Coordinates of C-alpha atoms in Angstrom, one line a residue:
Chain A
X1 CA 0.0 0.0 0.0
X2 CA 1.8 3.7 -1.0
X3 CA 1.5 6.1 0.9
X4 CA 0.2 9.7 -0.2
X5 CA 3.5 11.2 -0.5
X6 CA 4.9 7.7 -2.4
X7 CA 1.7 8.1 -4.8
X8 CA 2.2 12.4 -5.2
X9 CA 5.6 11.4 -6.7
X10 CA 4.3 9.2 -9.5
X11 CA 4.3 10.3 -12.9
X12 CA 1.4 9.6 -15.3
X13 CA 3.1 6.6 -17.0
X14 CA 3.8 5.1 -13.7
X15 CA 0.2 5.7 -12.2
X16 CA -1.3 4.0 -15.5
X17 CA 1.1 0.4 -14.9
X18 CA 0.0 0.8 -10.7
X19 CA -3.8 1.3 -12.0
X20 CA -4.1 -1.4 -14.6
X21 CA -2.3 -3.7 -12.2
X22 CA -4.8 -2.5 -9.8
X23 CA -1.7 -1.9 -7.0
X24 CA -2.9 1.6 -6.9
X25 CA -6.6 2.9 -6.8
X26 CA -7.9 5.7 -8.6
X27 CA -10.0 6.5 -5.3
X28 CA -6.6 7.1 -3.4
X29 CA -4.8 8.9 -5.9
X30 CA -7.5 11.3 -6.1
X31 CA -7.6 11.1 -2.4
X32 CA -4.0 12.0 -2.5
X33 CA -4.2 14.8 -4.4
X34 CA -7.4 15.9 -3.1
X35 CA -5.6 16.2 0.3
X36 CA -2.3 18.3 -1.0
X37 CA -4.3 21.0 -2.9
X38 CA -6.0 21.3 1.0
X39 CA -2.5 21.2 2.4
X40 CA -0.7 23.6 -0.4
X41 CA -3.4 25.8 -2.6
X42 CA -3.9 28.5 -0.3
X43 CA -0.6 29.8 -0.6
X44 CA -0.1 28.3 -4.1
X45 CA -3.3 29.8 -5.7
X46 CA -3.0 27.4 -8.7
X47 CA -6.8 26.7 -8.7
X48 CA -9.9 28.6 -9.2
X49 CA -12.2 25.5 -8.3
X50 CA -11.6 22.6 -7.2
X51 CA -14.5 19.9 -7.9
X52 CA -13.6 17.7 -4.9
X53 CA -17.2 16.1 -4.8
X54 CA -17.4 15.0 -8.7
X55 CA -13.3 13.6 -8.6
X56 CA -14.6 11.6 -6.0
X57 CA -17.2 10.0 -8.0
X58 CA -14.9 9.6 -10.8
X59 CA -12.6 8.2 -9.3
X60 CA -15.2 5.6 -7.7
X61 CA -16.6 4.9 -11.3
X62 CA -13.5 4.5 -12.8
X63 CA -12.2 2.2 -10.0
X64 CA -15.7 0.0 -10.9
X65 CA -14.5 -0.2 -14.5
X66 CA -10.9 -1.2 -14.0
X67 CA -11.9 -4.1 -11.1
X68 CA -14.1 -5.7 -13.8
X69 CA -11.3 -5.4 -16.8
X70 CA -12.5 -2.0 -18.5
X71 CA -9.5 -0.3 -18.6
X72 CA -9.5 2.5 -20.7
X73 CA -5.7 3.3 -21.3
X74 CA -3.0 5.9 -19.6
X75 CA -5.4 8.8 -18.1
X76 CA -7.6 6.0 -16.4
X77 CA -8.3 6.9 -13.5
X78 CA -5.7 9.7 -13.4
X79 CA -6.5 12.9 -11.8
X80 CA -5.9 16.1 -14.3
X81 CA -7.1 19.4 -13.6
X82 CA -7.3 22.0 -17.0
X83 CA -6.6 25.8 -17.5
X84 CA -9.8 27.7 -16.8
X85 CA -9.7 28.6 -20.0
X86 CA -11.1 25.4 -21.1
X87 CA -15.3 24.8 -21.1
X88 CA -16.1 22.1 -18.8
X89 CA -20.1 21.3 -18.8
X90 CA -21.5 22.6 -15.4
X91 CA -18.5 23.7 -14.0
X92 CA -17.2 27.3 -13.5
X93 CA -14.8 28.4 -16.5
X94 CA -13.9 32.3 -15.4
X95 CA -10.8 32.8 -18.0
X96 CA -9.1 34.1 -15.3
X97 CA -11.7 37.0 -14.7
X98 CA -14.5 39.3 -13.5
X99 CA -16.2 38.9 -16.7
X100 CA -16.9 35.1 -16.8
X101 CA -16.7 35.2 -12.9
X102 CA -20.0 33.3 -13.1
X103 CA -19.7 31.7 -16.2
X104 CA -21.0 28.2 -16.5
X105 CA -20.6 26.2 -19.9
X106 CA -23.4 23.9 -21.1
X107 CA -20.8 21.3 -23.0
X108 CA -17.1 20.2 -22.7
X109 CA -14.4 21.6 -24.8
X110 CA -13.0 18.6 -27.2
X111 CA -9.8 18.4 -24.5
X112 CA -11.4 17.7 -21.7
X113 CA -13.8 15.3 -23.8
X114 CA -11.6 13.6 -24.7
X115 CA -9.7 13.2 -21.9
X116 CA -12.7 12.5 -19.8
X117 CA -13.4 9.4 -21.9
X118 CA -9.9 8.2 -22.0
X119 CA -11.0 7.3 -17.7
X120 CA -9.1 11.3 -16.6
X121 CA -10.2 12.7 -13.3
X122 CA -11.3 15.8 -13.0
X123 CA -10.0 17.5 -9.7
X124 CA -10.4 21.1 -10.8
X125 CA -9.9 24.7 -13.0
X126 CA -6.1 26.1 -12.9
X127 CA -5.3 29.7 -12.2
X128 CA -3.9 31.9 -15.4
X129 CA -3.4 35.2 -16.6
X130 CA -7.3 37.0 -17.2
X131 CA -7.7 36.2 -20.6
X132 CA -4.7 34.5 -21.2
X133 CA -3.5 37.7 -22.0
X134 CA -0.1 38.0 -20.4
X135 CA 3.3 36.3 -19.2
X136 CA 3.2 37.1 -15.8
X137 CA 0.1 35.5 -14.0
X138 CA -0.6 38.0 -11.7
X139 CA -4.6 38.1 -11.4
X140 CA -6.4 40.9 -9.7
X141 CA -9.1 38.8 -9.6
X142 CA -8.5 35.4 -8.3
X143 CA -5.6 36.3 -6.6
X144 CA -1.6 35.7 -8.3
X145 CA -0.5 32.2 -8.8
X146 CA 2.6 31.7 -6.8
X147 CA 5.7 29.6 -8.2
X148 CA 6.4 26.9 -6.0
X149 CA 10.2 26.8 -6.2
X150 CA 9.8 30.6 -4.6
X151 CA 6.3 31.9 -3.5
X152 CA 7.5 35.5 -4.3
X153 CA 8.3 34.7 -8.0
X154 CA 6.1 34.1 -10.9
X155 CA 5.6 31.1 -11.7
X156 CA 5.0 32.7 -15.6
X157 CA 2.1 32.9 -17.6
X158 CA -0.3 32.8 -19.2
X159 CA -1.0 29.2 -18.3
X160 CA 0.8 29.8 -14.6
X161 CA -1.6 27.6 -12.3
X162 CA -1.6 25.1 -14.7
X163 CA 2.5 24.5 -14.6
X164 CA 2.4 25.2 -10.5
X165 CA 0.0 22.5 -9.8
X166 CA 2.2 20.4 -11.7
X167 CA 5.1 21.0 -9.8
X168 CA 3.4 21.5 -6.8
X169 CA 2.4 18.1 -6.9
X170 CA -1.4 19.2 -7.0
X171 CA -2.0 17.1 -10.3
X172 CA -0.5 14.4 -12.2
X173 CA -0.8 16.4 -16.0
X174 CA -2.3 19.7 -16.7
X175 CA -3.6 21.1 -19.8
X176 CA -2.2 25.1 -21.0
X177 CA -2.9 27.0 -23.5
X178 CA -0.1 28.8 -25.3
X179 CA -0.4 32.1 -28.4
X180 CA 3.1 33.8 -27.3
X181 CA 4.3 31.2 -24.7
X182 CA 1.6 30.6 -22.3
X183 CA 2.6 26.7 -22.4
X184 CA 6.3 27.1 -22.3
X185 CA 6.9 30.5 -20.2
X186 CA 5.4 28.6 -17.2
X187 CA 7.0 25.1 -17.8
X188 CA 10.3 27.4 -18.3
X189 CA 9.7 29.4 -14.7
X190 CA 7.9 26.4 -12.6
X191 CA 10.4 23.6 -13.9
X192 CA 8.4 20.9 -15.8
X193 CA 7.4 20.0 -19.2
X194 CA 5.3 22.4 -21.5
X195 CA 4.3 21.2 -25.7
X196 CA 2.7 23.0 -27.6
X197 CA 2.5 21.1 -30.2
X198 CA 1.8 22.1 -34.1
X199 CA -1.2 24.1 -35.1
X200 CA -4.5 23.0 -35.2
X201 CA -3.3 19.7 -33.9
X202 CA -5.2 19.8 -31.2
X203 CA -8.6 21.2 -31.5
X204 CA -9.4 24.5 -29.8
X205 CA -13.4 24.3 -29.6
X206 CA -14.7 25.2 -26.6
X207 CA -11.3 26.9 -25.2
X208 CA -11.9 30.6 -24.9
X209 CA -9.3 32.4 -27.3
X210 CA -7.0 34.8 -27.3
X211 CA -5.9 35.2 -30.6
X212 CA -7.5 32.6 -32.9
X213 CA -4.5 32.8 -35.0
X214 CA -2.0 32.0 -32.6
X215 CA -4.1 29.7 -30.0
X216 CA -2.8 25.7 -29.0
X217 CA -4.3 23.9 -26.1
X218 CA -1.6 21.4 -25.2
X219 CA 0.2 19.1 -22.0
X220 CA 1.9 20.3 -19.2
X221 CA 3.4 17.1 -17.3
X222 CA 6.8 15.9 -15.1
X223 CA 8.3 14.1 -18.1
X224 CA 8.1 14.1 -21.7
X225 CA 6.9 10.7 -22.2
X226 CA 3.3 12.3 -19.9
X227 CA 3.3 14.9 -22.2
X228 CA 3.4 12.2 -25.2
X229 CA 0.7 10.2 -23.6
X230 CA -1.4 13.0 -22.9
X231 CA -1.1 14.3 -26.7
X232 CA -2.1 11.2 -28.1
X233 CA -5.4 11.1 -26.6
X234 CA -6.5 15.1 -27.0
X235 CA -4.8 15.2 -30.6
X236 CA -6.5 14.8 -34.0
X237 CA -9.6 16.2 -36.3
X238 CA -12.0 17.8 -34.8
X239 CA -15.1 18.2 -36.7
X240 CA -16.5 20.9 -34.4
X241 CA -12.5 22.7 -35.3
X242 CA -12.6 23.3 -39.0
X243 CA -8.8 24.6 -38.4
X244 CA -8.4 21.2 -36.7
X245 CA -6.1 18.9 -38.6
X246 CA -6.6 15.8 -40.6
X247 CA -3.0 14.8 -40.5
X248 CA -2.9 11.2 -38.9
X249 CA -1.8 11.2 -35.0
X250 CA 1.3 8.8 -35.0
X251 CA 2.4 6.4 -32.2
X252 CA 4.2 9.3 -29.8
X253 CA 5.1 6.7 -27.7
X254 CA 6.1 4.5 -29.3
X255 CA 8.3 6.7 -31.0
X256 CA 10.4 7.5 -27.7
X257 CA 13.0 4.9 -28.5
X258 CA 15.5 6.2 -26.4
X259 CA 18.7 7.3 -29.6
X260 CA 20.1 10.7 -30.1
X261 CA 22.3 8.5 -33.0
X262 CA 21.8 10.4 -36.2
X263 CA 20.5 13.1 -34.8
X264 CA 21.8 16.8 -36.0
X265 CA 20.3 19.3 -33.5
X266 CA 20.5 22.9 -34.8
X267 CA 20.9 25.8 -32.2
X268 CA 19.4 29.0 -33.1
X269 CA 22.1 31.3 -32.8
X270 CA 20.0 34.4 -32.9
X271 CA 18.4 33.2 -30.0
X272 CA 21.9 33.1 -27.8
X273 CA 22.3 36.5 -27.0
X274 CA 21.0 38.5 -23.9
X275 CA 20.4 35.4 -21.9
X276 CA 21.5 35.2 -18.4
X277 CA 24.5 33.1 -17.1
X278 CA 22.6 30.7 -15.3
X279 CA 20.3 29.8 -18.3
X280 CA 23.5 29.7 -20.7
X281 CA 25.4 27.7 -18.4
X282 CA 22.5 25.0 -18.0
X283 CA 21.8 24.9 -21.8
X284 CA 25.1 24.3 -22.9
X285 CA 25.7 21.7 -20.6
X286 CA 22.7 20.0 -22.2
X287 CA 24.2 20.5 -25.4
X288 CA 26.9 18.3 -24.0
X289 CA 24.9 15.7 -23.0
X290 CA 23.2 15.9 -26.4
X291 CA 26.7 15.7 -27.9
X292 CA 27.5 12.5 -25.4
X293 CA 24.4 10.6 -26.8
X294 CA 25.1 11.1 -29.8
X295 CA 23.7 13.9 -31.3
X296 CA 25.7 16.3 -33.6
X297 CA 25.0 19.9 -32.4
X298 CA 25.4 23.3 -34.5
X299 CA 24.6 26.5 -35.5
X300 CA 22.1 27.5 -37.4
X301 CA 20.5 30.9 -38.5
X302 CA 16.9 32.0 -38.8
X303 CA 17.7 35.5 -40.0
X304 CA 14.4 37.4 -39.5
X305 CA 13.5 35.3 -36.2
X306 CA 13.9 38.3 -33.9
X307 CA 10.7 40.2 -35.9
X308 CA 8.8 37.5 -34.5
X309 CA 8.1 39.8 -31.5
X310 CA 6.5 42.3 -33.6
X311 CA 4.5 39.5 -36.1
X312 CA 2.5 37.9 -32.7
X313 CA 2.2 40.8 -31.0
X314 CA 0.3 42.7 -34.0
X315 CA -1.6 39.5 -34.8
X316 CA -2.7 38.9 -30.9
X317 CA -3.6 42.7 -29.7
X318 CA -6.1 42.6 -33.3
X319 CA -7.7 39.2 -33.2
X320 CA -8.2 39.4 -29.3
X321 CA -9.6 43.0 -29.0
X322 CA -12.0 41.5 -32.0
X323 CA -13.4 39.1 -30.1
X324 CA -13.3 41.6 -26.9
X325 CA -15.1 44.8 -28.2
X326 CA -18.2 44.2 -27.0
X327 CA -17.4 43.7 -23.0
X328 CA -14.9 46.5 -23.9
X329 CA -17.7 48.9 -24.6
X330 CA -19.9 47.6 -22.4
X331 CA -17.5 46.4 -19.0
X332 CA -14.4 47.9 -19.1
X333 CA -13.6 48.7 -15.8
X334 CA -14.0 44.8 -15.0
X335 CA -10.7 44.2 -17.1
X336 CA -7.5 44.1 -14.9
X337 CA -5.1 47.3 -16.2
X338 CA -2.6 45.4 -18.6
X339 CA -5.1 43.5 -19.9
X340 CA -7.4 46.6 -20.7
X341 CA -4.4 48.4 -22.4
X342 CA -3.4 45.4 -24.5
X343 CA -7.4 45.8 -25.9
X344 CA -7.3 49.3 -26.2
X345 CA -3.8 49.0 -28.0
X346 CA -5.6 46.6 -30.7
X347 CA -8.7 48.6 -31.2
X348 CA -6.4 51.1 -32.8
X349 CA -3.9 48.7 -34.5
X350 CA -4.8 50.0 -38.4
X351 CA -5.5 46.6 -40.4
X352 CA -2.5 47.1 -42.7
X353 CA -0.3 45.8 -39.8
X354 CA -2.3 43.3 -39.1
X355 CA -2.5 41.8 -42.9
X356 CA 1.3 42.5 -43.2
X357 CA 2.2 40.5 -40.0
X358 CA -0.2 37.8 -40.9
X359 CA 2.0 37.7 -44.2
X360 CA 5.1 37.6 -42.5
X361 CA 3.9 34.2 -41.1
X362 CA 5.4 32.3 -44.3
X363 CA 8.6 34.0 -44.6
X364 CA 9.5 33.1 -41.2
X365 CA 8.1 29.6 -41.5
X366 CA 10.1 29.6 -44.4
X367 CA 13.4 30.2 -43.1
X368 CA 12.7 27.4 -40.2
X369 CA 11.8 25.2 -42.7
X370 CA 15.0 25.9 -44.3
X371 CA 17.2 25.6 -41.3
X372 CA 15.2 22.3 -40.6
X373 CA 16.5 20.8 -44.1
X374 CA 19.7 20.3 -42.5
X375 CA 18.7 19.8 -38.7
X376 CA 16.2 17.2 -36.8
X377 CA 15.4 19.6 -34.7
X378 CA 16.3 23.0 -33.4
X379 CA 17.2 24.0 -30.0
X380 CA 16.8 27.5 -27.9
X381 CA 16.8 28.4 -24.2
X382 CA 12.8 29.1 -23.6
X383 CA 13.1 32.4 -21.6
X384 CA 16.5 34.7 -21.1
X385 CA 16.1 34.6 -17.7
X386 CA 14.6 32.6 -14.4
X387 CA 11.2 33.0 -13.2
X388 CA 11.4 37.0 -11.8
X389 CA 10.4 38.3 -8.9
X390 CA 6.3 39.6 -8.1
X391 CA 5.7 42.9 -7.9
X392 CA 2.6 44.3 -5.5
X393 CA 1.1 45.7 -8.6
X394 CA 1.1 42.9 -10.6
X395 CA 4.4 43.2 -12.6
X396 CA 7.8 41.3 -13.3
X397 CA 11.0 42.4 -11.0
X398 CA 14.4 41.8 -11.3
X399 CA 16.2 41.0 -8.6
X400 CA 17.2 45.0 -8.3
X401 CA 13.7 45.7 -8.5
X402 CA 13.6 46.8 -12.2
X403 CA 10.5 45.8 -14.4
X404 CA 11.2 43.1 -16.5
X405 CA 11.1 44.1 -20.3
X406 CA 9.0 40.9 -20.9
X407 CA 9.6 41.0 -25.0
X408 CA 13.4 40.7 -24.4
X409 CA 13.4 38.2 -21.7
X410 CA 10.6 35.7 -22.8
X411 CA 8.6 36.4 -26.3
X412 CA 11.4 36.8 -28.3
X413 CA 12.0 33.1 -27.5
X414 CA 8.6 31.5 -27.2
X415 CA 6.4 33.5 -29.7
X416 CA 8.9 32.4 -32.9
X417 CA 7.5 29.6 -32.8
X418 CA 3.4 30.4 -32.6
X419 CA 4.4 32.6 -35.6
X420 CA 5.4 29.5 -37.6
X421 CA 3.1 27.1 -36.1
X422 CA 5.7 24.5 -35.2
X423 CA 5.9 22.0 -32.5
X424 CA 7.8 23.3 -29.8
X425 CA 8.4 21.5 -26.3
X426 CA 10.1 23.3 -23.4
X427 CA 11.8 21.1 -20.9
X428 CA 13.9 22.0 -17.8
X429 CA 17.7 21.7 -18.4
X430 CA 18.1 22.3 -14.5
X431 CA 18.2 24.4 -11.7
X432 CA 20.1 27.2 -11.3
X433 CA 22.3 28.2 -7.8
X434 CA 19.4 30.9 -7.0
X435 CA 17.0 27.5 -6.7
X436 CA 15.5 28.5 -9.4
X437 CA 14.7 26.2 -12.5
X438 CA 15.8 26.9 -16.5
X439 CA 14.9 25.3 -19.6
X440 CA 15.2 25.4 -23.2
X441 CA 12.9 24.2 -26.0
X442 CA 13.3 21.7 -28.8
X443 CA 11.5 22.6 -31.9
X444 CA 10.6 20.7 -35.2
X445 CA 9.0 20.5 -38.2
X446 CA 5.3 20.8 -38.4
X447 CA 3.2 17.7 -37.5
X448 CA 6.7 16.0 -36.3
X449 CA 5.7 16.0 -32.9
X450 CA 7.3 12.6 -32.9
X451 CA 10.7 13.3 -33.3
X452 CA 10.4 16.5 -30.4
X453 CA 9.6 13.9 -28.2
X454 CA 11.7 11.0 -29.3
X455 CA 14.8 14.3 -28.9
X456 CA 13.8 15.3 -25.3
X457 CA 13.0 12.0 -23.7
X458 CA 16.5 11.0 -24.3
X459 CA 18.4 14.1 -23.1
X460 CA 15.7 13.7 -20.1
X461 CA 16.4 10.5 -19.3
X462 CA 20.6 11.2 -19.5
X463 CA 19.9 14.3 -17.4
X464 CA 17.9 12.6 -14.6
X465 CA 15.8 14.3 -11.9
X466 CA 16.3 17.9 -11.2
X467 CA 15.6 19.4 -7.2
X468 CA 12.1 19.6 -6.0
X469 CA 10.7 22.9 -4.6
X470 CA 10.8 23.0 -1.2
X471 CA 7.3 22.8 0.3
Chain B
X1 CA -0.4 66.2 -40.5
X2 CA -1.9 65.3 -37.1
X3 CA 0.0 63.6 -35.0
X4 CA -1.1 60.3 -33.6
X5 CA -1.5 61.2 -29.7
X6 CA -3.9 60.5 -27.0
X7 CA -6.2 63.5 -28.4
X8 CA -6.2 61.2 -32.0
X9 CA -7.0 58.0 -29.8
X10 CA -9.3 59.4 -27.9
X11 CA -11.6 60.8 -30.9
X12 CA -11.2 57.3 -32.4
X13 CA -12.0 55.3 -30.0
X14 CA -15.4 57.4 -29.7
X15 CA -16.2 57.5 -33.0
X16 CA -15.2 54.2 -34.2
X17 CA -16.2 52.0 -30.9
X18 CA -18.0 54.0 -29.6
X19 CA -15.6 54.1 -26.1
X20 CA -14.2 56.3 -23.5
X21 CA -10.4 56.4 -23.2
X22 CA -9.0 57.5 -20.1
X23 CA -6.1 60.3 -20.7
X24 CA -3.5 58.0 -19.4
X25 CA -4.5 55.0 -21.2
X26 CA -5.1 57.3 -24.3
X27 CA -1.3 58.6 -24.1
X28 CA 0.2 55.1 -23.3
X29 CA -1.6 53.1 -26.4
X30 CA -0.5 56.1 -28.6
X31 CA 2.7 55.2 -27.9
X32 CA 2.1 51.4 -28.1
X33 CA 1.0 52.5 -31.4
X34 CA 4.0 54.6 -32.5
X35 CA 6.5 52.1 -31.5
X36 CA 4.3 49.0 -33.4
X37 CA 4.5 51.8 -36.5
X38 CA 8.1 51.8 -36.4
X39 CA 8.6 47.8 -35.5
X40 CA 5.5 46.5 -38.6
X41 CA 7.5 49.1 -41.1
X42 CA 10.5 47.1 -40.2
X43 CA 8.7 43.4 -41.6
X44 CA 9.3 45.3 -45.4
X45 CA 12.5 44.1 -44.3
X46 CA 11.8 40.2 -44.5
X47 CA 10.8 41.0 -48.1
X48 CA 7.2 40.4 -48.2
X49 CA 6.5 41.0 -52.3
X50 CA 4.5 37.7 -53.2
X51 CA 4.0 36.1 -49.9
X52 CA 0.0 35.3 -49.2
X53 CA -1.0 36.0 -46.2
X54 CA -2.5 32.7 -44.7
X55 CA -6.3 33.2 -45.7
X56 CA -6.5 29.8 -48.1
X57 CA -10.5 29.1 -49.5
X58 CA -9.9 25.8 -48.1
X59 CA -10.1 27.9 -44.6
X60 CA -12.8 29.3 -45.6
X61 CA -14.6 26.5 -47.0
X62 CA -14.0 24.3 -43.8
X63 CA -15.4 26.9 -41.5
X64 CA -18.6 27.3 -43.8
X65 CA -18.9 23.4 -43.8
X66 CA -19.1 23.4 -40.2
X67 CA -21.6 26.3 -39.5
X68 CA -23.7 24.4 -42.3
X69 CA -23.7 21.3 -40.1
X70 CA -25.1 23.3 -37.2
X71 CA -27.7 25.7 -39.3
X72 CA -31.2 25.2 -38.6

């Protein structure tokens, strides 16, 4: 019999071998994580609602299934909890703010209906940026999600609750959303896995957007091979997603076959500037390790990567303040401040910049493409910097108590690769002597989520465990 | 040639949606605005003559395929 603490420190793979050998039930894994968002949430504040009463019957009705040989697959019986950007049927779904502060859904976006009938428990909403509109997660309105490595850090946004509970033990996979870096910013900060995966992959129906354009719903887990697991069960067409993709859903576990032989791994040298010492020093030691399993690791340029800033952020402020205007007109003043201004911003954006960012897409695409005809995959740090420090109003501090230019230190990195649409998985390369984690990203070709996996497993399996926060 | 300033975001923002800026807000999105002028100018720079922007019919066609399924 494991105890709560032995069961917290399972990953999804290993829960899914302890359920379908029915050594672990799903009744007392829920139990278990029931009990450490009690313990932990209130000064974690990675949840907005917790739906304690219907994990519970769950987690009874999916222990009735496996006893009498039902077993559903990986998530059976696993307890998840999704950003609160995501519909869930009768239960709350706020986006992160006044507005929807009451809001429930009558159906189930296609991620959690999915994962709900691959056997997934339900234990509750995740905490995020309002809207999804920001890096940070500070939240004037259900309270700022703390990173658990340091409570007075971010734990990086927009999908910030989502990557805390994770690490926080308070769920065994999470679900982000991610238009700039809302996936990988928090995975990056909080110290655990973040894909977002291709686009239109996954479907987006029923998860509130932020910029249509731009918008994935994808894993946050411990280990890459959860984050596989998890994508094969929410990815594929979605006929209620008419930008959802047709393109067959390989085997993305089975493709984790554990060889970096033959692999050419191209670092993206625009992308090696202005990062901090900590985050250099951990990235090129898993370089190395890349290198010692066989990998061949070089250069390579994506000249015009750095307008990427400008192409998302044109394309976001426009498409979101679209589907904004009418609250905008109507309830302003229930917007928190930076997400008002961001609105206001793309109500005057003229259209031309819009059109001529939207047509940058393929130029940029282009030259990854490029790069990619002589490279597996391609490599960056995720974010310049560790997780910064919280400011009482709501901002990003340095350690000397300057504001955090946000572009420099995060989007450059992330938003690249929302631009172009390709798979990009952020996984934690260590942490640094502040106790803080770092991370960089491996990126691929479109719909090769395969091969991003099949890379990062095997440097995550060479680079072993990293330290647990302290809590 | 009027500048674009908070007085210029202000009227637009009234006449085109119909909304209240506040002076502060007003003078920080015209600066948003100036600096996004300067950065989108900069995207010539990729070399942009030819390139589509990502608007295929088959988009276009999918999305009315699916509000047909749902129509009355």
């Amino acid at each position: 019999m494991s105890s709560h603490a032995e069961i917290l420190g399972f990953d999804v793979a290993t829960l899914a071998g302890k359920i379908r050998a029915k050594e672990l039930s799903p009744i007392e894994i829920t139990d278990a994580y029931l009990e450490r968002i009690e313990a932990l949430d209130q000064k974690i504040l990675a949840y907005i609602t917790v739906t304690t009463d219907d994990a519970r019957v769950a987690a009874r009705k999916a222990e009735d299934e496996i006893t009498h040989g039902n077993w559903r697959g990986p998530f059976h019986g696993v307890p998840i909890a999704l950003k609160d950007l995501c519909n869930t049927r009768a239960v709350l779904t706020t986006g992160g703010s006044k507005i929807l502060g009451t809001f429930v859904p009558d159906f189930d976006c296609t991620v959690w209906a999915r994962l709900r009938e691959a056997g997934a428990i339900l234990l509750g909403k995740l905490n995020l940026h309002e809207f999804a509109s920001g890096a940070t997660n500070t939240n004037p309105h259900w309270g700022t999600c703390r990173n658990p490595y340091n409570l007075e850090r971010i734990p990086g946004g927009s999908s910030g609750g989502s990557a805390a509970a994770i690490v926080a033990k308070m769920a065994a996979a999470t679900i982000g959303t991610d238009t700039g870096g809302s996936i990988r910013i928090p995975a990056a900060f909080c110290g655990c896995v973040g894909m977002k995966q291709t686009w239109g992959r996954v479907s987006r129906y029923g998860v509130l957007p932020l910029a249509d354009s731009l918008d994935h719903t994808g894993p946050i887990t411990r280990t890459v091979r959860d984050a596989a697991l998890m994508l094969q069960i929410i990815a594929g067409h979605d006929t209620h997603d008419s930008t959802s993709s047709d393109e067959p859903v390989p085997d993305y576990v089975q493709a984790l076959d554990g060889s970096l032989k033959g692999v050419r791994v191209g670092i993206i040298k625009e992308l090696l500037n202005g990062v901090s010492d900590e985050v250099a020093l951990a990235f090129n030691a898993a370089l190395r390790e890349m290198r010692i399993l066989g990998a061949e690791v070089d250069e390579v340029s994506i000249p015009h990567i750095e307008m990427s800033s400008t192409i998302a952020t044109n394309i976001t402020f426009v498409e979101a303040a679209e589907y904004h205007e009418q609250w905008m007109r109507t309830r302003p003043h229930e917007y928190g401040a930076d997400v008002r201004r961001m609105l206001e911003a793309g109500m005057m954006t003229p259209a031309i910049y819009y059109v001529r960012a939207q047509r940058s897409r393929a130029a940029i695409l282009a030259e990854a493409l490029k790069a990619l005809d002589n490279f597996t995959v391609l490599a960056a740090p995720t974010a310049a910097i560790p997780a910064p420090r919280i400011d009482v109003g709501g901002r990003a501090l340095t350690d000397r108590g300057e504001q955090v230019d946000m572009v420099a230190a995060v989007l450059r990195f992330t938003a690249p690769f929302n631009v172009t649409g390709q798979p990009a998985l952020a996984i934690p390369t260590g942490v640094a002597p502040n106790g803080l984690p770092v991370s960089m990203q491996i990126i691929g070709k479109p719909f090769d989520e395969a091969t991003v996996f099949r890379v990062a497993d095997t440097y995550e399996r060479a680079r072993g465990s990293i330290a647990e926060p302290k809590l | 040639m009027a500048r674009f300033n908070a007085e210029t975001v202000k009227l637009l923002g009234s006449e085109l949606f119909d909304y209240e800026f506040s002076d502060e807000s007003a003078a920080s999105v015209a600066h948003i605005i100036g600096a996004m002028a300067s950065y989108s100018r900069r995207l010539h720079g990729i070399g942009l003559l030819g390139i589509q922007p990502p608007f295929g019919y088959p988009a276009l066609r999918a999305e009315a395929d699916r509000i047909r399924r749902i129509l009355p």
